[in-house]
Short mmCIF file of C-alpha atoms and ligand atoms in Angstrom, two decimals:
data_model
loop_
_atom_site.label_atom_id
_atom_site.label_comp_id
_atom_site.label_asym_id
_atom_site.label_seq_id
_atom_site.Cartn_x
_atom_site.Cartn_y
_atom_site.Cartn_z
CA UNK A 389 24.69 21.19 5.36
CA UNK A 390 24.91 18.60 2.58
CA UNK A 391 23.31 19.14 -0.89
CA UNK A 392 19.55 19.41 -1.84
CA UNK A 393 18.25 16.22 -3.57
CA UNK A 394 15.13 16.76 -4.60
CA UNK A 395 12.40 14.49 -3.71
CA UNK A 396 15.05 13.07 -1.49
CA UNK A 397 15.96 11.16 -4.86
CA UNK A 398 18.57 8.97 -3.32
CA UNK A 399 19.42 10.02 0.26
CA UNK A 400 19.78 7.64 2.51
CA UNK A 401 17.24 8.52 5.27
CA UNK A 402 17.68 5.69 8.20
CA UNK A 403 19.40 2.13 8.75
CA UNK A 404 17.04 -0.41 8.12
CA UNK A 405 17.08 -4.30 8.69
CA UNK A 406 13.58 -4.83 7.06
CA UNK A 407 13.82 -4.83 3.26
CA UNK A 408 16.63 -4.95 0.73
CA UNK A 409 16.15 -3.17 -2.60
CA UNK A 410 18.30 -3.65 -5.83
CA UNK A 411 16.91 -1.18 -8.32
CA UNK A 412 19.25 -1.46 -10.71
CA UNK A 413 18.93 -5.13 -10.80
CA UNK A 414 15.11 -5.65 -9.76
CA UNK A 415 15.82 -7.15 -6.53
CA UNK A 416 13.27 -6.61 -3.57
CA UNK A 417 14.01 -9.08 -0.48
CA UNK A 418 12.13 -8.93 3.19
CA UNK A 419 14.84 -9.71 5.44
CA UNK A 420 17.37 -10.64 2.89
CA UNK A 421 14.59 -13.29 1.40
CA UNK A 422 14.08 -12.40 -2.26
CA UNK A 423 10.08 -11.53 -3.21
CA UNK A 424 9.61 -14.50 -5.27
CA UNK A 425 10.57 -17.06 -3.24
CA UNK A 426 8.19 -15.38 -0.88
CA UNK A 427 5.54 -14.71 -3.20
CA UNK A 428 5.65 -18.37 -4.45
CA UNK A 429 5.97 -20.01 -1.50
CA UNK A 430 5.02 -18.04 2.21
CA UNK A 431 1.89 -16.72 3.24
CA UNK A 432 0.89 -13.27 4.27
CA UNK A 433 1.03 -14.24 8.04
CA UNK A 434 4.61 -15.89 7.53
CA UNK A 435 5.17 -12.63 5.94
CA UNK A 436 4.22 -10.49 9.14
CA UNK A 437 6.08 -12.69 11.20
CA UNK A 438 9.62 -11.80 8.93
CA UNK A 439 8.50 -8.18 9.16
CA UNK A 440 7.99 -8.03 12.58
CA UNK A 441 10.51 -10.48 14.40
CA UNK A 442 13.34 -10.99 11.81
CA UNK A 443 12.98 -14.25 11.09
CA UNK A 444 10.71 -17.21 9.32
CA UNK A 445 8.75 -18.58 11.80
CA UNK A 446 8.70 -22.51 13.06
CA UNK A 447 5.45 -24.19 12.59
CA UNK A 448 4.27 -23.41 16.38
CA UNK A 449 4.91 -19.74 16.02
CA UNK A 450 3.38 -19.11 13.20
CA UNK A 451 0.20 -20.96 14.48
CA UNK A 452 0.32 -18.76 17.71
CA UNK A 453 0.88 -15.13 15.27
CA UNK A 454 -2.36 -16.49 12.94
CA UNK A 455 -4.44 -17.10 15.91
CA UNK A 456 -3.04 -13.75 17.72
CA UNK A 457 -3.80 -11.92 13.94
CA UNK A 458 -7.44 -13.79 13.99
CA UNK A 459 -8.28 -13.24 17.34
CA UNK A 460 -7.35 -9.15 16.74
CA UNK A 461 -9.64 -8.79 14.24
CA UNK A 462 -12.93 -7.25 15.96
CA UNK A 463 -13.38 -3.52 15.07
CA UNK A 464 -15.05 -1.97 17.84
CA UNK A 465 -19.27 -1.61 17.66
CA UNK A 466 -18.14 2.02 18.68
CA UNK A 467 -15.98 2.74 15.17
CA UNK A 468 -18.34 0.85 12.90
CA UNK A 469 -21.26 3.22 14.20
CA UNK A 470 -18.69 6.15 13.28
CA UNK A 471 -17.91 4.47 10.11
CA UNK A 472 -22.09 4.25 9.40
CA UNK A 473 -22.20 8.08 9.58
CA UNK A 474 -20.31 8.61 7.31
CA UNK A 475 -21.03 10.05 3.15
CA UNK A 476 -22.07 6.72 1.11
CA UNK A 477 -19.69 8.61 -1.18
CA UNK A 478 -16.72 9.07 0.68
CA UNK A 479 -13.48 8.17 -0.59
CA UNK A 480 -12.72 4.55 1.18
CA UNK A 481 -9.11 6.11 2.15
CA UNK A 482 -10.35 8.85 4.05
CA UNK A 483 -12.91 6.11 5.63
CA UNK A 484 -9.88 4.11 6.79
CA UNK A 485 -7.47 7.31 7.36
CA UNK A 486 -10.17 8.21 9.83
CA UNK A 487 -11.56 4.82 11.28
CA UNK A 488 -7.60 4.26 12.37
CA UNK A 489 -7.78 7.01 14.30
CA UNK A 490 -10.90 6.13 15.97
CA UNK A 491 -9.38 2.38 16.67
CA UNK A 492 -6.80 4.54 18.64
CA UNK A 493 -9.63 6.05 21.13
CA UNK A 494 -10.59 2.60 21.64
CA UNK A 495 -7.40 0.26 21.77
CA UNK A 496 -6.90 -1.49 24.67
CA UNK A 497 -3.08 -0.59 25.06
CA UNK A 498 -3.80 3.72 23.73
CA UNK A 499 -2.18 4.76 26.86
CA UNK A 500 0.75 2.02 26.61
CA UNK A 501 3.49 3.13 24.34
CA UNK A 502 6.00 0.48 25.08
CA UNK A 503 6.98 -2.23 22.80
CA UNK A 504 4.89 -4.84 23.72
CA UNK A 505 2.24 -2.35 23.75
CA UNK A 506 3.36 -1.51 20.02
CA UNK A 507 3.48 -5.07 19.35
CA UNK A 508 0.01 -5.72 20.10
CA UNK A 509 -1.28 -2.71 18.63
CA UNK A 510 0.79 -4.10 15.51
CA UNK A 511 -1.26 -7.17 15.65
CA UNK A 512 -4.61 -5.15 16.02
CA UNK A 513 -4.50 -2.59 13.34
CA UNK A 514 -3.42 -5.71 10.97
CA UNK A 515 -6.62 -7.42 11.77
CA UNK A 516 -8.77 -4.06 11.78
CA UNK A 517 -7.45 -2.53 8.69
CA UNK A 518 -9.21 -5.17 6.44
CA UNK A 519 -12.15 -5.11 9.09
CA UNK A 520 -12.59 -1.42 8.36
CA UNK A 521 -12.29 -1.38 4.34
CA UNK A 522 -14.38 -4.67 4.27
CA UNK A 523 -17.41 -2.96 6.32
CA UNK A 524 -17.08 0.12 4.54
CA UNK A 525 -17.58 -1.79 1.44
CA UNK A 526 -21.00 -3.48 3.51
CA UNK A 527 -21.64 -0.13 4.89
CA UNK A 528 -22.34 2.21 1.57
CA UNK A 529 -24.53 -0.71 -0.35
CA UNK A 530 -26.62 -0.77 2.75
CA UNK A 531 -25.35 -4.16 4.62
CA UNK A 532 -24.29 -4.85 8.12
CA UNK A 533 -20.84 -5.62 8.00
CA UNK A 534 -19.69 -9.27 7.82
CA UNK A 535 -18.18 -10.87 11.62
CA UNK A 536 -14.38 -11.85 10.89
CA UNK A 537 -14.07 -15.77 10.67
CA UNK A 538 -11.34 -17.35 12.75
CA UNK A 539 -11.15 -20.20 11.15
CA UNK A 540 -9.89 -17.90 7.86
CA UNK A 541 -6.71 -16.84 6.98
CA UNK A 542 -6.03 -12.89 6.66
CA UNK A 543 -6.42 -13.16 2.80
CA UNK A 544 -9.96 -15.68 2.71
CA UNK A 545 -10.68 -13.81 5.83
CA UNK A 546 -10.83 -10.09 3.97
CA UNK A 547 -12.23 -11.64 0.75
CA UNK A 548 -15.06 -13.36 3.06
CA UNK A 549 -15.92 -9.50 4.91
CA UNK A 550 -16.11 -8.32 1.37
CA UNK A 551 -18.60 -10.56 0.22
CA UNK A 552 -20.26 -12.42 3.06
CA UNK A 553 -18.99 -15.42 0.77
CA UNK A 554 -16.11 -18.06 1.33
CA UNK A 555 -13.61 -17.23 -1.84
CA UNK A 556 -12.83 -19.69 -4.22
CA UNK A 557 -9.26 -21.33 -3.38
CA UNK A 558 -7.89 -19.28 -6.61
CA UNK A 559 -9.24 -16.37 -5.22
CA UNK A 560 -7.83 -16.82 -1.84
CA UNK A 561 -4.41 -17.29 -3.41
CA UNK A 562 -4.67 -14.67 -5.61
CA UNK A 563 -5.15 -12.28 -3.11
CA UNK A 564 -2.70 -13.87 -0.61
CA UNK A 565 0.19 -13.33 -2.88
CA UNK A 566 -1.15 -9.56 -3.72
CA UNK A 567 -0.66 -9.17 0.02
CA UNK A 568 2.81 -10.59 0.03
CA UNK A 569 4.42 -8.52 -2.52
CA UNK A 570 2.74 -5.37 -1.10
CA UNK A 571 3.99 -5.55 2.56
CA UNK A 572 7.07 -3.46 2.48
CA UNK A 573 8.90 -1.68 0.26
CA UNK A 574 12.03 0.29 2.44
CA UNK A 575 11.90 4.05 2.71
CA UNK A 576 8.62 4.64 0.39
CA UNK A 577 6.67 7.64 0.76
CA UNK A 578 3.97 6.53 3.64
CA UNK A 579 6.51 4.28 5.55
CA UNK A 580 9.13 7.26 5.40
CA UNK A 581 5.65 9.23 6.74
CA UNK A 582 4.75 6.35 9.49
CA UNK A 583 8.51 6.92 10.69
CA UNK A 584 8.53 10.36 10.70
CA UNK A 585 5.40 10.36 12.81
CA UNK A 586 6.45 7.43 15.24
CA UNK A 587 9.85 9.54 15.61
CA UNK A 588 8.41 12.49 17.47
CA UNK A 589 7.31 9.67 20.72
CA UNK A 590 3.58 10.33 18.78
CA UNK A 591 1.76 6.82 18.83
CA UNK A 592 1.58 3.67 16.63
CA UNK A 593 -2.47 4.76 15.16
CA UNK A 594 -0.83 8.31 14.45
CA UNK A 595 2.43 6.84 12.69
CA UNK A 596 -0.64 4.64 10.45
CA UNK A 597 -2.59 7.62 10.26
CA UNK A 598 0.35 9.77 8.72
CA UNK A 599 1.17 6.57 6.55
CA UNK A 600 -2.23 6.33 5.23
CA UNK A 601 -2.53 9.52 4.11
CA UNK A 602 0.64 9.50 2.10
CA UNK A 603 -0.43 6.29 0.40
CA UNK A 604 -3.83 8.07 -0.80
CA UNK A 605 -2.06 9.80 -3.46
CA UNK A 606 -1.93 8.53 -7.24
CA UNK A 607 1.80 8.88 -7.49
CA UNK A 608 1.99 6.54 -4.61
CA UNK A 609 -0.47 3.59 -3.40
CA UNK A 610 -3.55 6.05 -5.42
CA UNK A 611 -1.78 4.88 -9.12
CA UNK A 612 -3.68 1.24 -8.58
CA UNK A 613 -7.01 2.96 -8.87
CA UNK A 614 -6.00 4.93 -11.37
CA UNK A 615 -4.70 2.47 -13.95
CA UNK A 616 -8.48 1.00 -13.70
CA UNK A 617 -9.68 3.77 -14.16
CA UNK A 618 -7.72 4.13 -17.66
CA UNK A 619 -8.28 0.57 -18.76
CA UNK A 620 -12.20 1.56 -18.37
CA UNK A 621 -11.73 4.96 -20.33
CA UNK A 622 -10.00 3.23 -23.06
CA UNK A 623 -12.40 0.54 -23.11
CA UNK A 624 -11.13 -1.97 -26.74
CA UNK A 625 -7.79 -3.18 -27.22
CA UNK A 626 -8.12 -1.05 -30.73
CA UNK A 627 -7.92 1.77 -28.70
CA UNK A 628 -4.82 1.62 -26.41
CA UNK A 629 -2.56 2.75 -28.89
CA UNK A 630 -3.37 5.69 -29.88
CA UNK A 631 -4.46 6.65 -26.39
CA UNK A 632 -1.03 5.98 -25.05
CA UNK A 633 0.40 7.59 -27.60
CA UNK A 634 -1.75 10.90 -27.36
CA UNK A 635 -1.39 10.90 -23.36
CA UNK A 636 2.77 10.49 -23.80
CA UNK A 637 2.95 13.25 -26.44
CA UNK A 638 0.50 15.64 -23.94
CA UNK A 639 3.20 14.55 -21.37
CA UNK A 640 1.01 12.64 -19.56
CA UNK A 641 2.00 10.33 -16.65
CA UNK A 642 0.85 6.89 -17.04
CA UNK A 643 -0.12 5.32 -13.80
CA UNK A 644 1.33 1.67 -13.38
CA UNK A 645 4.54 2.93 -14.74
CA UNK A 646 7.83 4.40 -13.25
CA UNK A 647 9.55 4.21 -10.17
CA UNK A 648 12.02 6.45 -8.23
CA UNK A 649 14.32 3.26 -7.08
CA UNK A 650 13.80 0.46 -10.28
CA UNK A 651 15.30 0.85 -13.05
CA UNK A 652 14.85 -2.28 -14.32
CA UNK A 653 11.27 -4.44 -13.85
CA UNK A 654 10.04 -4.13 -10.42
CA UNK A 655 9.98 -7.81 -9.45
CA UNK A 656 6.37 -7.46 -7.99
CA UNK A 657 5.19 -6.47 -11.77
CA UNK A 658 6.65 -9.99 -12.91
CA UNK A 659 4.40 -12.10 -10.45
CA UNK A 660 1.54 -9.59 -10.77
CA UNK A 661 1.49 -9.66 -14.77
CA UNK A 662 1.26 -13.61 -14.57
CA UNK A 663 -1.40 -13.36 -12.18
CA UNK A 664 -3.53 -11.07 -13.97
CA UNK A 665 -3.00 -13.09 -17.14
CA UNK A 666 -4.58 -16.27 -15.84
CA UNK A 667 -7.41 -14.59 -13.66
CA UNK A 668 -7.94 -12.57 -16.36
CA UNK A 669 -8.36 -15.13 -18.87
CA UNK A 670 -9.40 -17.73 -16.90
CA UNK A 671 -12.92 -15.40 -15.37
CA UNK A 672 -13.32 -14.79 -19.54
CA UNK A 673 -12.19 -11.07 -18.90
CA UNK A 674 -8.89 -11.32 -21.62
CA UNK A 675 -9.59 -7.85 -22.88
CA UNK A 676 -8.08 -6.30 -19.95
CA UNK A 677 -5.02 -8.49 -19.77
CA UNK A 678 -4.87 -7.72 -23.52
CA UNK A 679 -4.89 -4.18 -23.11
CA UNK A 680 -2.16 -3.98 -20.28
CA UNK A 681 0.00 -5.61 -22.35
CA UNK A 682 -0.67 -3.20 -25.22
CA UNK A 683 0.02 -0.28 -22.66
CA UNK A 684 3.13 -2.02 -21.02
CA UNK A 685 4.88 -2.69 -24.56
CA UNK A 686 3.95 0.86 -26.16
CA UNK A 687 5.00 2.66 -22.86
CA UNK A 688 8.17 0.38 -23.10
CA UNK A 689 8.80 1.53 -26.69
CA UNK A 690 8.28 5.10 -26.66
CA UNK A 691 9.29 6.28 -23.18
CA UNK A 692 11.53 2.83 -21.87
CA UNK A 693 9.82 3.21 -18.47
CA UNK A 694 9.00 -0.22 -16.64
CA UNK A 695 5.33 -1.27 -15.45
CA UNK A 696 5.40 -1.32 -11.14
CA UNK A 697 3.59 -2.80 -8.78
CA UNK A 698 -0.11 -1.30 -9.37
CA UNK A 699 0.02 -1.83 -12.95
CA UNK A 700 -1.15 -5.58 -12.82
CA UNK A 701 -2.69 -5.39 -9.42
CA UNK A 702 -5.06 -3.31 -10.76
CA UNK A 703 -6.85 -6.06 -13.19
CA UNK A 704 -5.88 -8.71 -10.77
CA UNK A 705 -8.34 -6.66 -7.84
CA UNK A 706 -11.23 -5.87 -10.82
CA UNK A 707 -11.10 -9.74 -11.75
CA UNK A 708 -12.12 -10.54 -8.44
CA UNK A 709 -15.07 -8.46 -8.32
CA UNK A 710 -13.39 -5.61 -5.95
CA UNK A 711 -14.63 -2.36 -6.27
CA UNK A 712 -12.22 -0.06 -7.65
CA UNK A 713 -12.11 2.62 -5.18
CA UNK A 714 -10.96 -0.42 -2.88
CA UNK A 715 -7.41 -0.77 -5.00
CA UNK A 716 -5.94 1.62 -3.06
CA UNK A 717 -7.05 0.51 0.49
CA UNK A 718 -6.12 -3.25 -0.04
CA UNK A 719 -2.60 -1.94 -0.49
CA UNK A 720 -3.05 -0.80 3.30
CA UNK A 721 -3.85 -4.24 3.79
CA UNK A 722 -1.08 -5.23 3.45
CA UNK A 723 1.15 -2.80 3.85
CA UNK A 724 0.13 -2.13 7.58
CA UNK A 725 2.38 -4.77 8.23
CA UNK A 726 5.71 -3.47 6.51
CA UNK A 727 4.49 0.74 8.38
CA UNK A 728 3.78 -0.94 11.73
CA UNK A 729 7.63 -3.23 11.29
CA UNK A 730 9.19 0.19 10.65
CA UNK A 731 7.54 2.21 13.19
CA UNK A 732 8.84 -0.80 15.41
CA UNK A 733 12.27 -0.45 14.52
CA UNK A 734 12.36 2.86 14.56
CA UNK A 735 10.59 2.83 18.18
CA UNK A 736 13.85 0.47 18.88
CA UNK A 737 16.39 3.09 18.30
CA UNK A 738 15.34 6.01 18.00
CA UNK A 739 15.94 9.76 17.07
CA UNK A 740 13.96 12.58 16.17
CA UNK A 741 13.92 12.92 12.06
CA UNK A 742 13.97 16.90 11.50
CA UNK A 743 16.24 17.44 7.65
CA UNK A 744 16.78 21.05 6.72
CA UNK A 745 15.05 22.85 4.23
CA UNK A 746 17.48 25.19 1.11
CA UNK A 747 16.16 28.68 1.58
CA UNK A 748 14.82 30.37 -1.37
CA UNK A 749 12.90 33.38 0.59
CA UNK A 750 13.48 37.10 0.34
CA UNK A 751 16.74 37.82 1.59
CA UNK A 752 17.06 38.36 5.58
CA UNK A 753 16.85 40.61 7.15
CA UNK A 754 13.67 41.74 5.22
CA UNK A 755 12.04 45.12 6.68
CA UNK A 756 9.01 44.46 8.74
CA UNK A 757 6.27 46.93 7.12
CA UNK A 758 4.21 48.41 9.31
CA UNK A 759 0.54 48.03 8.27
CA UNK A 760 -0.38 51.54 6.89
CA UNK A 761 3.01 51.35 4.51
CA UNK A 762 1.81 48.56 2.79
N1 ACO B 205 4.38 8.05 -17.47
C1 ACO B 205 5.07 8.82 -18.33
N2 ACO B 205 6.27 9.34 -18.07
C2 ACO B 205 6.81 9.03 -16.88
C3 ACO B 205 6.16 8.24 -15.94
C4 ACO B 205 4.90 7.73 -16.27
N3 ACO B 205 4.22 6.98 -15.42
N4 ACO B 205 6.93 8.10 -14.84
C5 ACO B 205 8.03 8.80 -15.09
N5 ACO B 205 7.96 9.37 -16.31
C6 ACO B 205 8.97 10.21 -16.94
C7 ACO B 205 8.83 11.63 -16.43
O1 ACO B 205 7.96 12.39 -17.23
C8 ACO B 205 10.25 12.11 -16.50
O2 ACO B 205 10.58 12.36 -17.84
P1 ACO B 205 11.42 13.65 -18.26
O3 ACO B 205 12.77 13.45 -17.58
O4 ACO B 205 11.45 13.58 -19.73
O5 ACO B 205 10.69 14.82 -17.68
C9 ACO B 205 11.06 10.88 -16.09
O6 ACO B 205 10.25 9.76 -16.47
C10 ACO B 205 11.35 10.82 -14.59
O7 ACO B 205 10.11 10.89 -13.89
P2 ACO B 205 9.89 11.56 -12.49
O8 ACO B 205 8.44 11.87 -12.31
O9 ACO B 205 10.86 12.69 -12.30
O10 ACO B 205 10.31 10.37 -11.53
P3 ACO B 205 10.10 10.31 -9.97
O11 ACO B 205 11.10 9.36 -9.47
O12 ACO B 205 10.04 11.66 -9.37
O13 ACO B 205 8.60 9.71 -9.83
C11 ACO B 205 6.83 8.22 -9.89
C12 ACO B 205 8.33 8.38 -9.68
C13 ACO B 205 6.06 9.19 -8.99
C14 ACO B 205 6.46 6.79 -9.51
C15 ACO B 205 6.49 8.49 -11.38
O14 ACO B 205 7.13 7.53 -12.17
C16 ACO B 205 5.01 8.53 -11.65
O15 ACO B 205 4.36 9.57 -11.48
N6 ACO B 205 4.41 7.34 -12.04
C17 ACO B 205 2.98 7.30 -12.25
C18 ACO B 205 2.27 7.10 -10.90
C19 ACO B 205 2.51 5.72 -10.32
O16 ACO B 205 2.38 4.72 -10.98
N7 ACO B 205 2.84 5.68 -9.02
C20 ACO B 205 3.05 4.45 -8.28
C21 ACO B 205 4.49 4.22 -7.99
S1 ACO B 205 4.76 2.68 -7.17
C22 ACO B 205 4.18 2.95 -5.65
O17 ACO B 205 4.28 4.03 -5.08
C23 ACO B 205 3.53 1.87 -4.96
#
């Protein structure tokens, strides 16, 4: 058996034709097409259609996947009444962990696990992902939730469930490029999950289930949510230093900051920290950009660890009015297309993923004690 790594630091899990990382050199491609050409010039649909077929789409295709995507987006009546019972207080992950699996009772294809079925079911959850965290959002301030509009791409589309409100055109592009750069990211910890899942024959809303839940956590998709949550605490630019300071010499982990595969910038950081600079400054909310920066270049200083992806996205989201606790699950926004392309190609060649586990137990063969020895 080889080696232990742990945390899987560097083992090489599967063979993937999705997404091409360069952490030493801050390179992050879909398909072999580097992040900011994508981020400055696709959409998220175009996006999908890399993820899921391989290639950019011609103009007719990606017409057809935006109307397919559009047309998918109906939760059923059944899983928004489910989704109305719930706390007022629950945490909108475990809303969406468990609404997913409800969408499963009531997909069209649940018994169909072939790949067209897959395909569609691809389509759906992308659609009813946003439908979910958008009525949730309706849901616990007491409003019905908003009907998707067709005419809307995914990003206006989400923004418009959110607020019952068309989005500004900065808006809509502001949260179209958050949902490029957080699509797919290889092997991370809730793809590796949705794979893992998908790899025992389970089902497509299981895989998502699985992935969901490993997103949740702050050292994962969870960090976004928590980097508001420290801007907030620290409240003035006066303060950031010595907070940082104080939580680095407590040994403190920052959210926003270190990654198990960059060690240079993460590329999405880049096109987030412009973003949040002219959102920020632009909606007369500098302070916040401010005091990222502070963080970024003390963090920098004392501990030479880089800002990642939920560093930025974090101010971007809380300039455009988003409730924080809805950081996290706009990540699955997005991201449901980069689990549901893996579960895919996984689906397409497939073997069961069972590693080993390094022993560490009382040496066998340990004495069964009978109970009245004990
Ligand atoms: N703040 C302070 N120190 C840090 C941070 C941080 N955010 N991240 C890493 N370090 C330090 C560690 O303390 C450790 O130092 P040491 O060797 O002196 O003990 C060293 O850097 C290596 O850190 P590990 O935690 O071992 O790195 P690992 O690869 O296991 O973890 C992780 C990566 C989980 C992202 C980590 O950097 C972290 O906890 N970051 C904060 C949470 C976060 O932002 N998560 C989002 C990641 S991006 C994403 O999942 C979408």
């Amino acid at each position: 058996m080889s080696t232990f790594k742990e945390g899987l630091q560097d083992v090489v899990a599967a063979t993937s034709s999705i997404c091409y990382i360069d952490g030493d050199n801050g390179v992050l491609s879909y398909r072999g097409i580097d992040i900011h050409d994508l981020a400055e010039s696709s959409s998220f649909e175009e996006v999908c259609y890399l993820l899921w077929f391989g290639t950019l789409p011609r103009t007719a295709e990606i017409d057809r996947l935006a109307g397919d995507l559009a047309k998918n987006r109906p939760v059923p009546p059944e899983v928004f009444a489910l989704i109305k019972s719930f706390p007022r207080d629950a945490n909108p992950m475990d809303v969406m962990r468990t609404a997913v699996t409800a969408l499963g009772l009531y997909d069209p294809d649940r018994s169909a696990t072939d790949a067209e079925a897959n395909l569609r079911k691809a389509y759906r959850l992308t659609g009813q992902i946003a439908g979910i965290v958008a009525a949730y959002e309706r849901i616990r301030h007491g409003h019905e939730p908003v009907a998707p509009d067709a005419t809307l791409r995914h990003a206006a589309n989400f923004l418009y469930m959110l607020s019952g409100k068309r989005p500004s055109a900065t808006a809509e592009k502001a949260m179209d490029v958050a949902l490029i750069l957080h699509a797919d990211h290889e092997l991370n910890a809730s793809t590796f999950a949705g794979r893992v899942t998908a790899a025992t024959l389970s089902d497509m809303h299981s895989g998502v289930t699985s992935a969901i839940g490993a997103l949740k956590g702050p050292l994962h998709g969870g960090a976004n949510i928590e980097v508001m949550r420290m801007l907030l605490e620290i409240g003035e630019v006066s303060k950031v230093d010595a907070w940082v300071k104080e939580a680095l010499a407590s040994k403190k982990k920052i959210s926003g900051f270190g990654h198990r595969v960059y060690r240079t910038e993460d590329p999405r950081a880049t096109h987030l920290r412009m973003m949040s600079r002219e959102l920020c400054e632009n909606s007369g909310n500098g302070k916040w950009f401010e005091m990222s920066r502070l963080i970024e270049e003390t963090v920098k200083r004392e501990k030479k660890i880089n800002a990642n992806v939920d560093f930025y996205s974090a101010t971007v989201y809380y300039t455009l009015g988003i409730a924080v606790d809805l950081f996290t699950p706009i990540f699955a926004v997005s991201r449901i297309s980069g689990w549901t392309a893996h579960i895919l190609e996984q689906l397409g060649n497939n073997r069961l993923i069972r590693p080993r586990a390094e022993y560490l137990g009382p040496a066998y063969p340990a004495r069964y004690i009978p109970m009245g020895e004990r």
